[in-house]
Amino acid sequence: MRAQAGLRVRVKGIVQGVGFRPFVYNLAQRLALRGWVRNTSGGVDIEADGDEAALQSLLDALRSEAPPLAQIDEIIISKRSSNGHSSFEIRGSEIQTDGFQPVSPDLSICPDCLAELFDPADRHFRYPFVNCTHCGPRFTIIRDLPYDRPLTSMAGFDMCPGCASEYHDPGNRRYHAQPVSCPKCGPQVWLVQGEKITKDQETALTRVRQLVAEGETVAIKGLGGFHLACDANNPNAVAALRRRKARPDKPLAIMLPDIDTVLRTCEASQAELAELQSARRPIVLLKRRADATIGAEVAPRQRLLGVMLPYTPLHYLLLERADGIPDAWVMTSGNRSEEPILTDNTAAKKQLSPLAVAFLMHNRPIEAGMDDSVVRVEEHTKVVSPIRRARGFAPRPIRLGWASAPLLATGAEQKNTFGLARENYAFVSQHMGDLTNYETLQAYERAIARQERLFRVRPEMIVHDLHPDYLSTRYALERSERQALPALGVQHHHAHVAACMAEHGLPADARVIGFAFDGTGYGSDSAIWGGEVLLAGYRDFQRASHLNYVPMPGGDLAVKETWRLALAWLNLLGLDDGSTLTSAQVNSEKLKGARQQLVSGLNAPLTSSMGRLFDAVAALTGLRTTVNYEGQAAIELENCVEPSVSEAYAFDVCEETFSAEPVLHQVLEDVNNAVNLGRIAARFHNGVADMVLELSENLRSRHGLDTVVLSGGVWQNMTLLAATRTRLEASKFRLFTHQQVPANDGGIALGQLAVAHHNLKA
């Protein structure tokens, strides 16, 4: 008989709600080990007795054979003598006061559950909430940890004998799948149309399809909140939804039933198709086919469409193939413009009634509102870049290259996310939206409180943006004073660069050349920055160069009325003779007022923003003189680029600034010569890429740095990013771009956490 030994193992990471305990149980059976496995508030604990070879096989298999949705961050092992266990069992969970762990994001329905959904012989046939340990809701139903059913929004649904049998069987893929349910015992759907309530599921689903086919808008409660749905191929239906939601031009996401429909509608690479079909199921921005039937109204003046596949059983049932039923549905967030996504049935009925004629509801409570994630895939590198990080991604943590004190970062104002740090984890929240109204601020405060509770974070410091008027800054300072916590302000563009450094695990002493290009950020000199070249580490930065300042007549109004930036540049160039911007484009009284602001300097703050330069070029070319959503002018300018054009406009690169004056001269000359807009747009994009290379080479020669970081919303422009990447890599720079958090302000919180840690450590 072989000598017996024992092990005590703690596994940390995403190891709850992913089938990890039954995996360990079955592994132990195979290896003839004895002992137990259990969930704790801090992960999964294992105690095992057996011979040395079997115990080593257990340790090897924990990583090599782990369930596909598990994320193992650390395995802590302690050897001991055999405890004399006679069998291997799964024990009940242990609550530990200060224990914490990452939580799995919500995941798309898996192939096994999808097969059951459409199998008439299966008891889950056509059940809109079928799930198992490999799929379904996670973060949106959790109330507290450990992840057990009584601590989720499924607590009110008692399992029937069939579900209980599967739930308690370690050999079943539904073993301790907390949302497990069936038509007999689980959540149900119903339809509300006016005063009429349709409780029969199939009748309700049929009526929803009919309404969409008839050109109506329906509100549909999903995984993380309500969607507003209509027929994407019906221009009148799309126009009506836009009008009611006060969303005149911003692109709308569409849901297509399958890959065949995607390929008939869009051009998609293998990398893009893989991301579309991943368990995350984000919205992927794809090139629209020239012969696509999707109306231009879905994404006006865009080459791209935001496409997603069904990710819940309910979606698959709704988009089921049938005669007369649309095969492309607009699926946009169920909220009023600039407000959080709605999750509560009563609130949705009250607030969305002016937008939707009917409501498909269910009675599974949603604990956390969650928008759909949005990504783009770089054409040549196949890198997936998040634009909006939410369902499928959040709250999966970013592993830090250091052990952090408990910190809270409150993020920026636009595209806000907040961040919590503890030990080696940064928990960057789901997309919270723009913190510009009371409703969003309330949702923001509730989400912070919830995640501090879930991840057992009691902040020792609160980190915020330098802008004094951001609601996130005000929240930080008020809470700091109320709770006597230290607060640290971090410059916006330093946070951008530090975020990219942190997600790539650059070492604590790293120094980089950081190009932080965006629309707006409060500068250290109180000007509005946004075209910044920083020599940066985590702890501090030096502003090495920046776009030359130009006034913004009208202040924040210039962000929406892009002609104001064009006027400012014309004034700077001495070319404002009244002929370039006319009353046909701009109200004459507004023009007069803006000119007076440029003369007086009143309400005309200085900006170095690259985002505003894109706005000015778009206005001077006649492409767009006003916008109704953030980044619209730049997005439409990118969509005009002719890829075959290699010529470039030239910036004037000086030692401490780079000037766009020669670029604007060249743009105006081409406009006067009636040069094609696609050529002008290409020359401008190529000029920006050339300027980045020139500055990088200058700074490398002066400071010996060869690592470049690109961050800020401007770098969501894939045309510019690809052109810049080609140049920098050809010149042997090490280039880092965002892959885990957005380049836009959705990544700011991670950078704030990184800067705060290294300042605390110092």
Short mmCIF file of N, CA and C in Angstrom, two decimals, residues 261-336:
data_model
loop_
_atom_site.label_atom_id
_atom_site.label_comp_id
_atom_site.label_asym_id
_atom_site.label_seq_id
_atom_site.Cartn_x
_atom_site.Cartn_y
_atom_site.Cartn_z
N THR A 261 -26.94 35.34 -41.48
CA THR A 261 -27.53 36.67 -41.66
C THR A 261 -26.47 37.75 -41.48
N VAL A 262 -25.54 37.54 -40.55
CA VAL A 262 -24.44 38.49 -40.37
C VAL A 262 -23.65 38.62 -41.66
N LEU A 263 -23.31 37.50 -42.29
CA LEU A 263 -22.47 37.53 -43.49
C LEU A 263 -23.22 38.07 -44.71
N ARG A 264 -24.55 38.02 -44.69
CA ARG A 264 -25.32 38.65 -45.76
C ARG A 264 -25.41 40.16 -45.56
N THR A 265 -25.16 40.60 -44.33
CA THR A 265 -25.33 42.00 -43.98
C THR A 265 -24.00 42.75 -43.90
N CYS A 266 -22.96 42.08 -43.44
CA CYS A 266 -21.68 42.72 -43.16
C CYS A 266 -20.51 41.92 -43.70
N GLU A 267 -19.39 42.60 -43.84
CA GLU A 267 -18.11 41.92 -44.06
C GLU A 267 -17.50 41.67 -42.69
N ALA A 268 -17.04 40.45 -42.46
CA ALA A 268 -16.51 40.12 -41.13
C ALA A 268 -15.33 39.16 -41.26
N SER A 269 -14.26 39.47 -40.55
CA SER A 269 -13.09 38.60 -40.51
C SER A 269 -13.35 37.44 -39.56
N GLN A 270 -12.45 36.46 -39.59
CA GLN A 270 -12.58 35.34 -38.67
C GLN A 270 -12.48 35.81 -37.22
N ALA A 271 -11.62 36.80 -36.97
CA ALA A 271 -11.48 37.32 -35.61
C ALA A 271 -12.77 38.00 -35.17
N GLU A 272 -13.41 38.74 -36.07
CA GLU A 272 -14.67 39.40 -35.72
C GLU A 272 -15.78 38.39 -35.50
N LEU A 273 -15.83 37.35 -36.34
CA LEU A 273 -16.84 36.31 -36.15
C LEU A 273 -16.62 35.57 -34.84
N ALA A 274 -15.36 35.33 -34.49
CA ALA A 274 -15.07 34.65 -33.23
C ALA A 274 -15.54 35.48 -32.04
N GLU A 275 -15.32 36.79 -32.10
CA GLU A 275 -15.76 37.65 -30.99
C GLU A 275 -17.28 37.72 -30.92
N LEU A 276 -17.94 37.79 -32.08
CA LEU A 276 -19.40 37.79 -32.12
C LEU A 276 -19.99 36.56 -31.43
N GLN A 277 -19.33 35.40 -31.63
CA GLN A 277 -19.85 34.14 -31.13
C GLN A 277 -19.28 33.75 -29.77
N SER A 278 -18.43 34.59 -29.20
CA SER A 278 -17.83 34.27 -27.91
C SER A 278 -18.90 34.29 -26.82
N ALA A 279 -18.55 33.75 -25.67
CA ALA A 279 -19.48 33.75 -24.54
C ALA A 279 -19.83 35.15 -24.08
N ARG A 280 -18.98 36.14 -24.45
CA ARG A 280 -19.25 37.54 -24.07
C ARG A 280 -20.37 38.14 -24.92
N ARG A 281 -20.45 37.72 -26.18
CA ARG A 281 -21.46 38.20 -27.13
C ARG A 281 -21.61 39.73 -27.13
N PRO A 282 -20.54 40.46 -27.39
CA PRO A 282 -20.67 41.92 -27.43
C PRO A 282 -21.29 42.39 -28.74
N ILE A 283 -21.58 43.67 -28.80
CA ILE A 283 -21.83 44.33 -30.08
C ILE A 283 -20.47 44.52 -30.75
N VAL A 284 -20.34 44.04 -31.97
CA VAL A 284 -19.09 44.17 -32.73
C VAL A 284 -19.35 45.13 -33.89
N LEU A 285 -18.48 46.11 -34.07
CA LEU A 285 -18.63 47.05 -35.18
C LEU A 285 -18.06 46.42 -36.44
N LEU A 286 -18.93 46.21 -37.43
CA LEU A 286 -18.57 45.51 -38.66
C LEU A 286 -18.86 46.40 -39.88
N LYS A 287 -18.12 46.16 -40.96
CA LYS A 287 -18.35 46.91 -42.20
C LYS A 287 -19.65 46.44 -42.85
N ARG A 288 -20.50 47.37 -43.15
CA ARG A 288 -21.76 47.06 -43.82
C ARG A 288 -21.48 46.67 -45.28
N ARG A 289 -22.12 45.61 -45.74
CA ARG A 289 -22.02 45.22 -47.15
C ARG A 289 -22.78 46.23 -48.01
N ALA A 290 -22.29 46.43 -49.22
CA ALA A 290 -22.93 47.39 -50.11
C ALA A 290 -24.35 46.98 -50.45
N ASP A 291 -24.61 45.67 -50.47
CA ASP A 291 -25.94 45.19 -50.83
C ASP A 291 -26.80 44.83 -49.61
N ALA A 292 -26.39 45.28 -48.42
CA ALA A 292 -27.14 44.96 -47.21
C ALA A 292 -28.52 45.63 -47.25
N THR A 293 -29.50 44.93 -46.72
CA THR A 293 -30.87 45.47 -46.70
C THR A 293 -31.13 46.38 -45.51
N ILE A 294 -30.23 46.39 -44.54
CA ILE A 294 -30.40 47.26 -43.38
C ILE A 294 -30.40 48.72 -43.85
N GLY A 295 -31.41 49.46 -43.45
CA GLY A 295 -31.54 50.84 -43.88
C GLY A 295 -30.45 51.74 -43.32
N ALA A 296 -30.13 52.80 -44.08
CA ALA A 296 -29.13 53.76 -43.62
C ALA A 296 -29.57 54.45 -42.34
N GLU A 297 -30.87 54.41 -42.05
CA GLU A 297 -31.38 55.07 -40.85
C GLU A 297 -30.82 54.47 -39.56
N VAL A 298 -30.40 53.21 -39.62
CA VAL A 298 -29.86 52.54 -38.43
C VAL A 298 -28.55 53.18 -38.00
N ALA A 299 -27.69 53.52 -38.97
CA ALA A 299 -26.39 54.13 -38.67
C ALA A 299 -26.11 55.17 -39.76
N PRO A 300 -26.72 56.35 -39.64
CA PRO A 300 -26.59 57.37 -40.69
C PRO A 300 -25.14 57.77 -40.95
N ARG A 301 -24.79 57.83 -42.24
CA ARG A 301 -23.46 58.27 -42.69
C ARG A 301 -22.34 57.43 -42.08
N GLN A 302 -22.61 56.14 -41.92
CA GLN A 302 -21.63 55.22 -41.35
C GLN A 302 -21.36 54.06 -42.30
N ARG A 303 -20.12 53.61 -42.31
CA ARG A 303 -19.78 52.38 -43.02
C ARG A 303 -19.96 51.16 -42.11
N LEU A 304 -20.04 51.42 -40.83
CA LEU A 304 -20.07 50.33 -39.86
C LEU A 304 -21.46 50.15 -39.28
N LEU A 305 -21.74 48.91 -38.90
CA LEU A 305 -22.95 48.58 -38.16
C LEU A 305 -22.54 47.92 -36.85
N GLY A 306 -23.26 48.25 -35.78
CA GLY A 306 -23.05 47.58 -34.49
C GLY A 306 -23.93 46.35 -34.44
N VAL A 307 -23.31 45.17 -34.51
CA VAL A 307 -24.04 43.91 -34.66
C VAL A 307 -23.79 43.01 -33.47
N MET A 308 -24.86 42.38 -32.98
CA MET A 308 -24.70 41.32 -31.98
C MET A 308 -25.61 40.16 -32.33
N LEU A 309 -25.25 39.00 -31.80
CA LEU A 309 -26.07 37.80 -31.93
C LEU A 309 -26.93 37.63 -30.69
N PRO A 310 -27.99 36.84 -30.76
CA PRO A 310 -28.76 36.55 -29.55
C PRO A 310 -27.85 35.98 -28.46
N TYR A 311 -28.09 36.35 -27.22
CA TYR A 311 -27.25 35.82 -26.14
C TYR A 311 -28.05 35.24 -24.99
N THR A 312 -29.37 35.40 -25.01
CA THR A 312 -30.21 34.75 -24.00
C THR A 312 -31.20 33.82 -24.70
N PRO A 313 -31.74 32.85 -23.99
CA PRO A 313 -32.77 32.00 -24.59
C PRO A 313 -33.95 32.81 -25.12
N LEU A 314 -34.32 33.86 -24.41
CA LEU A 314 -35.44 34.69 -24.84
C LEU A 314 -35.17 35.32 -26.20
N HIS A 315 -33.94 35.79 -26.41
CA HIS A 315 -33.60 36.36 -27.72
C HIS A 315 -33.75 35.33 -28.83
N TYR A 316 -33.29 34.11 -28.57
CA TYR A 316 -33.40 33.06 -29.60
C TYR A 316 -34.85 32.76 -29.93
N LEU A 317 -35.70 32.78 -28.94
CA LEU A 317 -37.12 32.53 -29.17
C LEU A 317 -37.75 33.67 -29.97
N LEU A 318 -37.38 34.89 -29.66
CA LEU A 318 -37.96 36.04 -30.35
C LEU A 318 -37.52 36.12 -31.81
N LEU A 319 -36.25 35.80 -32.06
CA LEU A 319 -35.72 35.92 -33.42
C LEU A 319 -35.80 34.61 -34.20
N GLU A 320 -36.61 33.70 -33.72
CA GLU A 320 -36.81 32.43 -34.39
C GLU A 320 -37.33 32.67 -35.81
N ARG A 321 -36.80 31.90 -36.75
CA ARG A 321 -37.20 32.06 -38.16
C ARG A 321 -38.68 31.79 -38.34
N ALA A 322 -39.37 32.71 -39.01
CA ALA A 322 -40.79 32.53 -39.31
C ALA A 322 -41.17 33.49 -40.42
N ASP A 323 -42.11 33.11 -41.25
CA ASP A 323 -42.56 33.95 -42.35
C ASP A 323 -43.10 35.26 -41.81
N GLY A 324 -42.67 36.36 -42.44
CA GLY A 324 -43.18 37.67 -42.08
C GLY A 324 -42.54 38.29 -40.86
N ILE A 325 -41.62 37.57 -40.22
CA ILE A 325 -40.96 38.09 -39.02
C ILE A 325 -39.60 38.67 -39.41
N PRO A 326 -39.28 39.92 -39.03
CA PRO A 326 -38.00 40.53 -39.39
C PRO A 326 -36.81 39.69 -38.91
N ASP A 327 -35.76 39.67 -39.73
CA ASP A 327 -34.56 38.93 -39.33
C ASP A 327 -33.46 39.87 -38.84
N ALA A 328 -33.78 41.14 -38.67
CA ALA A 328 -32.84 42.11 -38.11
C ALA A 328 -33.61 43.06 -37.20
N TRP A 329 -33.28 43.02 -35.92
CA TRP A 329 -34.00 43.85 -34.95
C TRP A 329 -33.06 44.90 -34.38
N VAL A 330 -33.50 46.15 -34.36
CA VAL A 330 -32.81 47.14 -33.54
C VAL A 330 -32.96 46.72 -32.09
N MET A 331 -31.86 46.71 -31.36
CA MET A 331 -31.88 46.42 -29.93
C MET A 331 -31.04 47.49 -29.23
N THR A 332 -31.70 48.53 -28.80
CA THR A 332 -31.00 49.63 -28.14
C THR A 332 -31.42 49.72 -26.68
N SER A 333 -30.58 50.32 -25.87
CA SER A 333 -30.82 50.36 -24.42
C SER A 333 -32.18 50.95 -24.11
N GLY A 334 -32.90 50.31 -23.18
CA GLY A 334 -34.21 50.76 -22.77
C GLY A 334 -34.10 51.86 -21.72
N ASN A 335 -33.97 53.08 -22.20
CA ASN A 335 -33.89 54.23 -21.30
C ASN A 335 -34.25 55.48 -22.08
N ARG A 336 -34.50 56.53 -21.36
CA ARG A 336 -34.63 57.83 -22.01
C ARG A 336 -33.22 58.37 -22.25
#
